[in-house]
Coordinates of N, CA, C and O in Angstrom, one line a residue:
M1 N 8.3 -24.9 -10.4 CA 7.7 -24.2 -9.9 C 7.9 -22.4 -10.1 O 7.8 -22.4 -10.7
Q2 N 5.9 -21.9 -9.8 CA 6.1 -21.0 -10.5 C 6.3 -20.0 -9.6 O 5.3 -20.3 -8.7
R3 N 6.7 -18.7 -9.9 CA 6.4 -17.8 -8.6 C 5.7 -17.1 -8.7 O 5.6 -16.8 -10.1
Q4 N 5.4 -16.5 -7.5 CA 4.6 -15.7 -6.9 C 4.3 -14.7 -6.2 O 4.6 -15.1 -5.2
I5 N 4.0 -13.3 -6.1 CA 3.9 -12.4 -5.1 C 2.4 -11.8 -5.9 O 1.7 -11.6 -6.4
I6 N 2.6 -11.5 -3.8 CA 0.9 -10.8 -3.5 C 1.2 -10.0 -2.5 O 2.4 -10.4 -2.2
L7 N 0.6 -8.7 -2.4 CA 1.5 -8.0 -2.2 C -0.6 -7.7 -0.6 O -1.3 -7.8 -1.7
A8 N 0.6 -7.7 0.4 CA -0.8 -7.5 1.2 C -0.2 -5.9 2.2 O 0.4 -5.8 2.6
G9 N -2.0 -5.3 1.1 CA -2.2 -3.9 1.7 C -3.1 -3.5 1.4 O -4.3 -4.6 1.0
T10 N -3.9 -2.6 2.3 CA -4.6 -1.8 1.4 C -5.4 -1.6 0.7 O -4.4 -0.8 -0.3
A11 N -6.2 -1.5 -0.1 CA -7.0 -1.4 -1.9 C -7.7 0.0 -1.5 O -7.4 0.7 -0.6
L12 N -6.6 1.4 -2.6 CA -6.4 2.5 -2.1 C -7.6 2.7 -3.5 O -6.7 1.8 -4.3
S13 N -8.1 3.4 -3.4 CA -9.0 3.7 -4.8 C -8.6 5.6 -4.4 O -8.6 6.5 -4.0
I14 N -8.7 6.1 -6.1 CA -8.2 7.2 -6.4 C -9.3 7.9 -6.6 O -10.9 7.7 -5.7
L15 N -9.1 9.3 -5.7 CA -9.9 10.3 -4.9 C -10.4 11.1 -6.6 O -10.3 11.3 -7.0
S16 N -11.6 10.8 -6.7 CA -12.3 11.3 -7.5 C -12.8 13.1 -7.5 O -12.7 13.7 -5.8
S17 N -12.6 13.9 -8.4 CA -12.4 15.6 -8.3 C -13.3 15.9 -9.6 O -12.7 15.4 -10.6
G18 N -13.4 17.4 -9.5 CA -14.7 17.7 -10.4 C -14.5 19.1 -10.2 O -14.0 19.4 -9.8
L19 N -14.4 20.3 -11.4 CA -14.8 21.1 -11.7 C -15.9 21.6 -11.7 O -16.9 21.0 -13.4
A20 N -16.5 22.2 -10.5 CA -17.9 22.6 -11.1 C -18.5 23.9 -11.6 O -17.6 25.1 -11.1
S21 N -19.0 24.5 -12.9 CA -18.9 24.9 -13.0 C -20.0 25.2 -14.3 O -19.9 24.6 -15.5
A22 N -20.7 26.4 -14.7 CA -21.8 26.3 -15.6 C -21.0 27.5 -16.3 O -20.2 27.7 -16.5
A23 N -21.2 27.4 -17.8 CA -20.5 28.3 -19.5 C -21.2 29.1 -19.0 O -19.9 29.8 -19.3
N24 N -22.4 30.2 -18.6 CA -22.2 31.0 -18.7 C -21.6 31.1 -17.0 O -22.1 33.2 -16.8
N25 N -21.4 31.5 -16.1 CA -20.7 31.7 -14.9 C -19.7 32.2 -15.5 O -18.8 31.5 -15.9
P26 N -18.5 33.3 -15.0 CA -17.3 33.7 -15.3 C -16.9 33.1 -14.0 O -17.0 32.1 -13.6
P27 N -15.1 32.9 -14.4 CA -14.0 32.1 -13.7 C -14.0 32.1 -12.5 O -14.1 31.3 -11.6
R28 N -14.3 33.5 -11.1 CA -14.5 33.5 -11.0 C -15.5 32.8 -9.9 O -14.9 32.3 -8.0
D29 N -16.1 31.4 -10.0 CA -17.5 31.3 -9.9 C -16.4 29.7 -9.7 O -17.8 28.5 -9.2
N30 N -16.1 29.0 -10.2 CA -15.3 28.0 -10.6 C -15.3 27.5 -9.2 O -14.6 27.8 -8.4
A31 N -15.6 26.1 -9.1 CA -14.7 25.6 -7.7 C -14.2 24.4 -7.9 O -14.7 23.6 -8.5
I32 N -13.7 23.7 -6.8 CA -13.1 22.4 -7.2 C -14.0 21.3 -5.7 O -13.7 22.1 -5.0
V33 N -14.2 20.4 -6.1 CA -14.8 19.9 -5.3 C -13.6 18.0 -5.2 O -13.4 17.9 -6.5
V34 N -13.8 18.2 -3.9 CA -13.0 16.8 -3.8 C -13.6 16.4 -2.7 O -14.3 16.4 -2.2
I35 N -14.1 15.0 -3.2 CA -14.9 13.9 -2.7 C -13.3 12.8 -2.0 O -13.0 12.2 -3.2
S36 N -13.2 12.4 0.0 CA -12.6 11.8 -0.1 C -13.0 10.7 0.2 O -14.1 10.3 0.2
P37 N -12.1 9.6 -0.4 CA -12.3 8.2 -0.8 C -12.6 7.7 1.0 O -11.8 7.7 1.3
S38 N -13.3 6.3 0.3 CA -13.2 5.9 1.4 C -11.3 5.0 2.0 O -11.1 4.4 0.6
L39 N -11.5 3.4 3.0 CA -10.4 3.2 2.7 C -10.4 1.8 2.5 O -8.6 2.0 1.3
E40 N -10.9 1.5 1.6 CA -10.6 0.1 1.2 C -10.8 0.6 -0.3 O -9.7 0.3 -1.6
A41 N -11.3 1.7 -0.8 CA -11.2 2.4 -2.0 C -9.7 3.0 -2.5 O -9.0 2.3 -2.9
W42 N -9.1 3.5 -1.4 CA -7.8 3.9 -1.4 C -6.8 2.9 -1.2 O -5.7 3.0 -1.5
S43 N -7.0 1.9 -0.5 CA -5.8 0.9 -0.5 C -6.2 0.2 -2.2 O -5.2 -0.3 -2.0
A44 N -7.0 -0.1 -2.6 CA -6.9 -0.5 -4.1 C -6.3 0.1 -4.7 O -5.0 -0.7 -5.2
K45 N -6.8 1.4 -4.9 CA -5.4 2.0 -5.4 C -3.6 2.4 -4.9 O -3.0 1.9 -5.9
V46 N -3.8 2.5 -4.0 CA -1.8 1.9 -3.5 C -1.4 0.8 -3.6 O -0.5 0.8 -4.4
F47 N -2.6 0.0 -3.8 CA -1.7 -1.7 -4.0 C -1.6 -1.7 -5.6 O -1.0 -2.3 -5.6
K48 N -2.7 -1.2 -6.8 CA -2.9 -1.5 -8.1 C -1.2 -0.7 -8.0 O 0.2 -1.3 -8.9
D49 N -1.3 0.3 -7.6 CA 0.8 1.0 -8.0 C 1.9 1.0 -7.5 O 2.9 0.1 -7.4
L50 N 1.4 -0.1 -6.2 CA 2.4 -1.0 -6.3 C 2.9 -2.4 -6.6 O 4.1 -2.4 -7.2
D51 N 2.2 -2.9 -6.8 CA 2.1 -3.9 -7.8 C 2.7 -4.5 -8.5 O 3.3 -4.5 -9.6
Q52 N 2.8 -2.5 -9.9 CA 2.6 -2.8 -10.7 C 4.3 -1.5 -10.3 O 5.1 -2.2 -11.6
G53 N 4.7 -1.2 -9.3 CA 6.4 -1.1 -8.9 C 6.9 -2.9 -8.8 O 7.9 -2.2 -9.3
L54 N 6.3 -3.4 -8.2 CA 7.3 -4.6 -7.4 C 7.7 -5.9 -8.9 O 7.0 -5.8 -9.7
R55 N 8.8 -6.2 -8.8 CA 9.6 -6.8 -9.2 C 10.5 -7.5 -8.8 O 11.0 -7.4 -7.5
Y56 N 10.1 -9.3 -8.5 CA 11.0 -10.1 -8.3 C 12.5 -9.5 -9.1 O 13.0 -9.4 -10.4
P57 N 13.0 -9.7 -7.3 CA 15.1 -9.4 -8.0 C 15.4 -10.2 -9.0 O 15.2 -11.7 -9.0
S58 N 16.3 -9.7 -10.2 CA 16.1 -10.4 -11.1 C 17.6 -11.0 -10.7 O 18.1 -12.4 -11.0
S59 N 18.3 -10.5 -9.4 CA 19.2 -11.6 -9.0 C 18.9 -13.4 -8.4 O 19.8 -13.7 -7.6
L60 N 18.0 -13.0 -8.6 CA 17.5 -14.4 -8.0 C 17.1 -15.3 -9.0 O 16.2 -16.4 -8.6
V61 N 16.4 -15.0 -9.7 CA 15.4 -15.8 -10.9 C 16.9 -16.7 -11.3 O 18.0 -16.8 -11.6
G62 N 16.1 -18.0 -11.9 CA 17.1 -19.3 -11.9 C 17.7 -19.6 -10.2 O 18.1 -20.9 -10.9
M63 N 17.5 -19.2 -9.1 CA 17.8 -19.9 -7.5 C 16.2 -20.5 -7.2 O 15.7 -19.9 -7.8
P64 N 16.4 -21.5 -6.2 CA 15.3 -21.6 -5.3 C 14.6 -20.5 -5.3 O 15.7 -19.7 -5.0
T65 N 12.9 -21.1 -5.7 CA 12.4 -19.9 -5.3 C 12.3 -19.1 -3.4 O 12.7 -20.4 -2.2
H66 N 12.6 -17.7 -3.4 CA 12.7 -17.3 -1.7 C 11.2 -16.8 -1.9 O 11.1 -16.0 -2.9
T67 N 11.4 -17.2 -0.2 CA 9.6 -16.9 0.4 C 9.2 -15.3 1.2 O 10.3 -16.4 2.3
G68 N 8.9 -15.1 1.3 CA 8.7 -14.4 3.3 C 7.8 -13.3 2.8 O 7.8 -13.4 1.6
V69 N 7.3 -12.7 3.8 CA 6.6 -11.8 3.9 C 7.6 -10.6 4.8 O 8.9 -10.8 5.2
V70 N 7.9 -9.1 3.4 CA 8.2 -7.6 4.1 C 7.2 -6.7 4.5 O 6.1 -6.6 3.7
A71 N 7.7 -6.5 5.1 CA 6.8 -4.5 5.7 C 7.6 -3.8 6.0 O 8.9 -3.4 6.2
V72 N 6.6 -2.5 5.7 CA 8.0 -1.4 5.2 C 7.1 0.0 5.5 O 5.4 -0.6 5.8
K73 N 7.4 0.8 6.0 CA 6.6 1.7 7.1 C 7.0 3.0 6.5 O 8.2 2.9 6.2
F74 N 6.6 3.3 6.1 CA 6.3 5.0 5.1 C 5.1 6.0 6.1 O 4.0 5.8 6.8
N75 N 5.7 7.7 5.8 CA 5.1 8.9 5.9 C 4.6 8.9 4.1 O 4.5 8.5 3.8
C76 N 3.2 9.6 4.6 CA 2.9 10.9 3.2 C 3.8 12.0 2.8 O 3.3 12.4 3.9
N77 N 4.4 12.1 1.7 CA 4.7 13.8 2.1 C 3.3 14.6 1.6 O 2.7 14.5 0.9
E78 N 3.6 15.6 2.7 CA 2.2 16.8 2.3 C 1.5 17.3 1.3 O 0.7 17.9 0.7
E79 N 2.8 17.7 1.2 CA 2.6 18.2 -0.3 C 2.4 17.3 -2.3 O 2.0 17.8 -2.2
T80 N 3.8 16.3 -1.9 CA 3.2 15.9 -3.0 C 2.6 14.2 -3.0 O 1.9 13.5 -3.8
G81 N 2.3 13.9 -2.1 CA 1.8 12.9 -1.4 C 2.2 10.9 -2.1 O 1.4 10.3 -1.3
A82 N 3.9 12.2 -2.2 CA 4.9 10.5 -2.4 C 5.1 10.1 -1.1 O 5.7 10.5 0.2
P83 N 5.3 8.6 -1.1 CA 5.5 7.9 0.4 C 7.2 8.7 1.1 O 8.2 8.3 -0.2
V84 N 7.4 9.2 1.8 CA 9.0 9.5 2.0 C 9.1 8.4 3.8 O 8.1 7.3 4.5
G85 N 10.1 8.8 3.6 CA 10.5 7.8 5.0 C 10.6 6.4 5.2 O 10.3 5.7 6.3
I86 N 11.0 6.3 4.6 CA 10.2 4.8 3.8 C 11.7 3.6 4.4 O 13.3 3.9 4.6
E87 N 10.9 2.5 5.3 CA 12.3 1.7 6.0 C 11.8 0.2 5.3 O 9.9 0.9 6.1
I88 N 12.5 -0.5 6.5 CA 11.9 -2.1 6.4 C 12.0 -1.9 7.8 O 12.5 -1.6 9.0
Q89 N 10.3 -2.2 8.4 CA 9.8 -2.2 9.1 C 10.1 -4.1 10.1 O 10.6 -4.2 10.7
K90 N 10.4 -5.8 8.6 CA 9.9 -6.8 9.0 C 10.1 -6.9 8.0 O 10.0 -6.3 6.8
S91 N 11.7 -7.2 7.8 CA 12.6 -7.7 6.8 C 12.2 -9.9 6.7 O 11.6 -10.3 7.8
S92 N 12.3 -10.4 5.6 CA 11.7 -11.3 4.5 C 12.7 -12.0 5.3 O 12.2 -13.3 5.2
G93 N 14.0 -11.6 5.7 CA 15.1 -12.7 5.7 C 15.8 -12.4 4.0 O 16.8 -13.2 4.8
H94 N 15.8 -12.7 3.6 CA 16.8 -12.8 1.9 C 16.4 -10.7 1.6 O 15.6 -10.2 1.8
R95 N 17.3 -9.6 1.8 CA 17.8 -8.6 1.9 C 17.0 -8.4 -0.1 O 17.3 -7.0 0.0
D96 N 17.3 -9.2 -0.9 CA 17.0 -8.3 -2.5 C 15.6 -8.3 -2.0 O 14.7 -7.5 -2.8
L97 N 14.7 -9.5 -1.4 CA 13.1 -9.2 -1.6 C 12.9 -7.9 -0.5 O 12.1 -7.2 -1.1
D98 N 13.2 -7.4 0.4 CA 13.4 -6.2 1.5 C 13.5 -5.2 0.0 O 12.2 -4.2 0.4
H99 N 14.7 -5.3 -0.4 CA 15.1 -3.9 -1.5 C 14.1 -3.8 -2.5 O 13.7 -2.7 -2.8
A100 N 13.4 -4.6 -2.4 CA 12.7 -4.8 -4.5 C 11.0 -4.5 -3.9 O 10.9 -3.6 -4.8
T101 N 11.4 -4.5 -2.3 CA 9.5 -4.2 -1.9 C 9.9 -3.0 -1.1 O 9.2 -2.2 -2.0
M102 N 11.4 -1.7 -0.3 CA 11.0 -0.7 -0.6 C 11.4 0.2 -2.2 O 10.7 0.6 -2.6
R103 N 11.8 -0.6 -3.0 CA 11.6 -0.2 -4.3 C 10.7 -0.1 -5.1 O 9.9 1.3 -5.6
A104 N 10.0 -0.9 -4.7 CA 8.0 -1.0 -5.3 C 7.8 0.3 -4.3 O 6.5 1.6 -4.6
V105 N 7.6 0.5 -3.1 CA 6.9 2.2 -2.1 C 7.5 3.2 -2.7 O 6.4 3.8 -3.4
K106 N 9.4 3.1 -2.9 CA 9.2 4.7 -3.2 C 8.8 4.6 -5.0 O 9.1 5.4 -5.2
R107 N 8.5 4.0 -5.7 CA 7.5 4.2 -7.3 C 6.0 4.6 -7.3 O 6.1 4.8 -7.9
I108 N 6.0 4.7 -6.2 CA 3.9 4.8 -5.6 C 4.6 6.9 -5.9 O 5.0 7.1 -6.1
S109 N 3.6 6.9 -6.9 CA 3.7 8.9 -7.3 C 3.3 9.1 -6.2 O 4.1 10.3 -6.2
T110 N 2.2 9.3 -5.8 CA 1.5 10.0 -5.1 C -0.1 9.0 -3.9 O -0.6 7.8 -4.5
L111 N 0.4 9.1 -2.8 CA -1.0 8.3 -1.5 C -2.6 9.5 -1.5 O -2.9 9.4 -1.0
H112 N -2.0 10.2 -2.1 CA -3.2 11.5 -2.6 C -4.5 11.2 -3.0 O -3.4 10.2 -4.1
P113 N -4.9 11.4 -2.8 CA -6.2 11.5 -2.0 C -5.8 10.8 -0.9 O -6.3 9.9 -1.5
L114 N -6.0 11.4 0.4 CA -6.2 9.8 1.2 C -7.3 10.4 1.9 O -8.5 11.4 1.9
P115 N -8.0 8.7 2.4 CA -9.4 8.7 3.1 C -9.4 9.4 4.2 O -8.5 10.2 5.0
R116 N -11.0 10.4 4.2 CA -11.2 11.4 6.1 C -10.9 10.3 7.0 O -10.6 9.4 6.8
G117 N -10.0 10.7 7.5 CA -9.5 10.6 9.2 C -7.8 9.6 8.9 O -7.1 10.2 10.0
L118 N -7.7 10.3 8.1 CA -5.9 9.7 7.9 C -5.4 11.2 7.1 O -5.5 11.8 7.1
S119 N -4.1 11.4 8.0 CA -3.4 11.9 7.8 C -1.9 12.0 6.9 O -1.2 10.8 7.3
N120 N -0.6 12.9 6.6 CA 0.4 12.7 6.2 C 1.9 12.4 6.8 O 1.8 11.3 6.3
N121 N 0.8 12.7 7.8 CA 1.7 12.3 9.0 C 2.0 10.8 9.9 O 2.2 10.2 10.2
Q122 N 0.3 10.5 9.8 CA 0.1 9.1 9.7 C 1.0 7.8 9.5 O 2.6 8.6 8.2
K123 N 1.9 7.5 10.3 CA 2.5 5.7 9.8 C 1.9 4.7 8.7 O 0.1 4.4 9.2
Y124 N 2.1 4.5 8.1 CA 1.3 3.4 6.9 C 2.6 1.5 7.3 O 3.9 2.2 6.8
I125 N 2.5 1.1 7.1 CA 3.0 0.0 6.9 C 1.7 -1.5 5.8 O 0.3 -1.4 5.5
V126 N 3.2 -1.5 4.8 CA 2.7 -1.8 4.0 C 3.4 -3.7 3.6 O 4.8 -3.7 4.1
R127 N 2.7 -4.4 3.4 CA 3.1 -5.8 4.1 C 3.0 -6.7 2.4 O 1.8 -6.4 2.0
V128 N 4.1 -7.4 2.4 CA 4.0 -7.8 0.7 C 4.8 -9.2 0.6 O 5.7 -9.4 1.8
L129 N 4.2 -10.3 0.3 CA 4.4 -11.8 1.1 C 4.8 -12.2 -1.3 O 4.5 -12.0 -2.0
F130 N 5.6 -13.2 -0.1 CA 6.2 -13.8 -1.7 C 5.8 -14.9 -1.2 O 7.1 -15.7 -0.4
A131 N 5.2 -15.9 -2.3 CA 5.2 -17.3 -2.1 C 5.7 -18.6 -3.2 O 6.1 -17.7 -4.5
N132 N 6.0 -19.2 -2.9 CA 6.2 -20.3 -3.8 C 5.6 -21.6 -5.0 O 5.2 -22.2 -4.9
S133 N 3.7 -21.0 -4.0 CA 2.6 -21.6 -4.4 C 2.1 -21.4 -4.3 O 1.5 -20.9 -3.0
T134 N 0.3 -21.8 -4.2 CA -1.2 -20.9 -4.6 C -1.8 -21.3 -3.5 O -2.1 -20.5 -2.9
E135 N -1.2 -22.5 -3.3 CA -1.7 -22.5 -1.6 C -0.9 -22.2 -0.4 O -2.1 -21.3 0.5
D136 N 0.4 -21.7 -0.4 CA 1.0 -21.2 0.4 C -0.2 -20.2 -0.1 O -0.1 -19.0 1.5
L137 N 0.2 -18.6 -0.9 CA 0.0 -18.3 -1.2 C -1.7 -17.4 -0.7 O -1.7 -16.7 -0.2
Q138 N -2.6 -18.3 -0.6 CA -3.8 -17.6 -0.2 C -4.2 -18.5 1.0 O -4.4 -17.4 2.0
R139 N -3.5 -18.8 2.1 CA -3.3 -19.4 3.2 C -2.4 -18.1 3.8 O -3.8 -17.7 4.9
K140 N -1.6 -17.5 3.6 CA -0.8 -16.5 4.2 C -1.0 -15.0 3.6 O -2.1 -14.5 4.6
S141 N -1.7 -15.0 2.3 CA -2.5 -13.3 2.2 C -3.6 -13.8 3.2 O -4.4 -12.8 3.3
A142 N -4.9 -15.0 3.2 CA -5.9 -14.8 4.5 C -5.6 -14.3 5.8 O -6.1 -13.9 6.5
E143 N -4.9 -15.1 6.2 CA -3.4 -14.6 7.5 C -3.9 -12.9 7.8 O -4.0 -12.5 8.8
M144 N -2.8 -12.6 6.4 CA -2.8 -11.5 6.6 C -3.3 -9.6 6.7 O -3.7 -9.4 7.1
R145 N -4.4 -10.9 5.8 CA -6.2 -9.7 5.7 C -6.2 -9.9 6.7 O -7.1 -8.5 7.4
A146 N -7.0 -11.1 7.5 CA -7.4 -10.7 9.3 C -6.7 -10.6 10.0 O -7.1 -9.2 11.0
E147 N -5.6 -10.1 9.7 CA -4.5 -9.0 11.2 C -4.9 -7.7 10.3 O -4.9 -7.5 11.0
A148 N -4.5 -7.6 9.3 CA -4.2 -6.6 9.1 C -5.9 -5.7 9.5 O -6.2 -4.3 10.1
A149 N -7.2 -6.0 9.2 CA -8.0 -5.9 10.0 C -8.3 -5.7 11.6 O -8.5 -4.6 11.9
R150 N -7.8 -6.5 11.9 CA -7.8 -6.4 13.6 C -6.6 -4.3 13.6 O -7.4 -4.4 14.7
N151 N -5.6 -5.4 13.2 CA -4.8 -3.8 13.5 C -5.2 -2.9 13.3 O -5.4 -2.0 14.2
N152 N -6.2 -2.7 11.8 CA -7.2 -1.1 11.6 C -8.8 -0.8 11.9 O -8.7 -0.1 11.5
A153 N -9.1 -1.7 12.8 CA -10.0 -1.9 14.1 C -9.8 0.4 14.0 O -11.0 0.0 14.4
W154 N -8.9 0.8 14.5 CA -10.0 1.6 15.5 C -10.2 2.8 14.1 O -10.9 3.6 14.1
F155 N -9.6 2.5 13.0 CA -10.4 3.3 11.7 C -11.8 3.7 11.7 O -12.5 5.2 11.6
T156 N -12.5 2.7 12.1 CA -13.7 2.7 12.3 C -14.2 3.6 13.8 O -15.0 4.1 13.4
R157 N -13.6 3.1 14.9 CA -14.1 3.8 15.8 C -12.8 5.9 16.0 O -11.8 5.8 15.6
S158 N -13.5 6.3 16.5 CA -12.4 7.6 17.4 C -11.5 7.0 18.0 O -11.7 6.2 18.3
G159 N -10.4 8.0 17.7 CA -9.7 7.7 18.2 C -7.9 8.3 17.0 O -8.4 8.5 16.3
N160 N -6.6 7.9 18.3 CA -5.6 8.3 17.5 C -4.4 7.5 17.4 O -4.0 7.1 18.5
V161 N -4.2 6.2 16.6 CA -3.7 5.2 16.0 C -2.6 6.4 15.8 O -3.0 6.7 14.3
A162 N -1.1 5.3 15.7 CA -0.2 5.5 15.1 C 0.3 5.1 13.7 O 0.8 6.1 12.7
M163 N -0.2 3.9 13.8 CA -0.7 3.3 12.4 C -1.2 2.3 11.4 O -2.2 2.3 12.0
L164 N -1.7 2.3 10.4 CA -2.1 1.8 9.8 C -1.9 0.7 8.7 O -0.9 0.9 7.7
E165 N -2.6 -0.5 8.2 CA -1.6 -1.9 8.6 C -2.3 -1.3 7.2 O -3.1 -2.0 6.7
L166 N -1.9 -1.5 5.5 CA -2.2 -2.7 4.6 C -2.7 -3.4 3.8 O -1.4 -4.7 4.6
A167 N -3.1 -4.2 3.7 CA -3.5 -6.1 3.2 C -4.7 -6.1 2.1 O -4.9 -5.0 1.6
P168 N -4.0 -6.5 1.8 CA -4.5 -7.2 0.1 C -6.4 -7.7 0.9 O -7.1 -7.6 1.8
M169 N -7.1 -6.8 -0.7 CA -8.5 -6.7 -1.1 C -8.6 -8.1 -1.8 O -8.0 -8.8 -1.6
G170 N -9.9 -8.7 -1.5 CA -10.9 -9.8 -1.7 C -10.5 -10.5 -0.9 O -10.2 -11.0 -0.2
S171 N -11.0 -12.1 -1.5 CA -11.4 -13.3 -0.7 C -9.6 -14.4 -0.2 O -8.5 -13.6 -1.0

């Protein structure tokens, strides 16, 4: 049986920045232009970073595959953009899976730039699904995406909600 890990979180996209200056302008006329990423693009970047930092716990290798969903809550450091205040919101029921997920969140170097409408003191929740079959993975990830979309519906409306739930992109 093949071990499969799927991340349920919003896809994050890198904010693009450019230096606008003409060759004949003096340095004082330089400006940095920053474009705020979309929520989808930002989420894609965050999940890519999370996926790169996620490792199935070596303590569980060779044992029956453990499955479950881990929900980790955190904020964004205002200066560096690194996740801070990282804590388990909901356990998978297995300590090693929970710790592996927390370590992956800690390995995200920055959440900056944030999409317009989000702030550093915003609460973020990322859910990671550990599944042991393709069918289980597809079914549960689809459920998680739908739930995250419902929970994040406030983002397209005005209002101030405390948490943004990250969910996997794609079908």
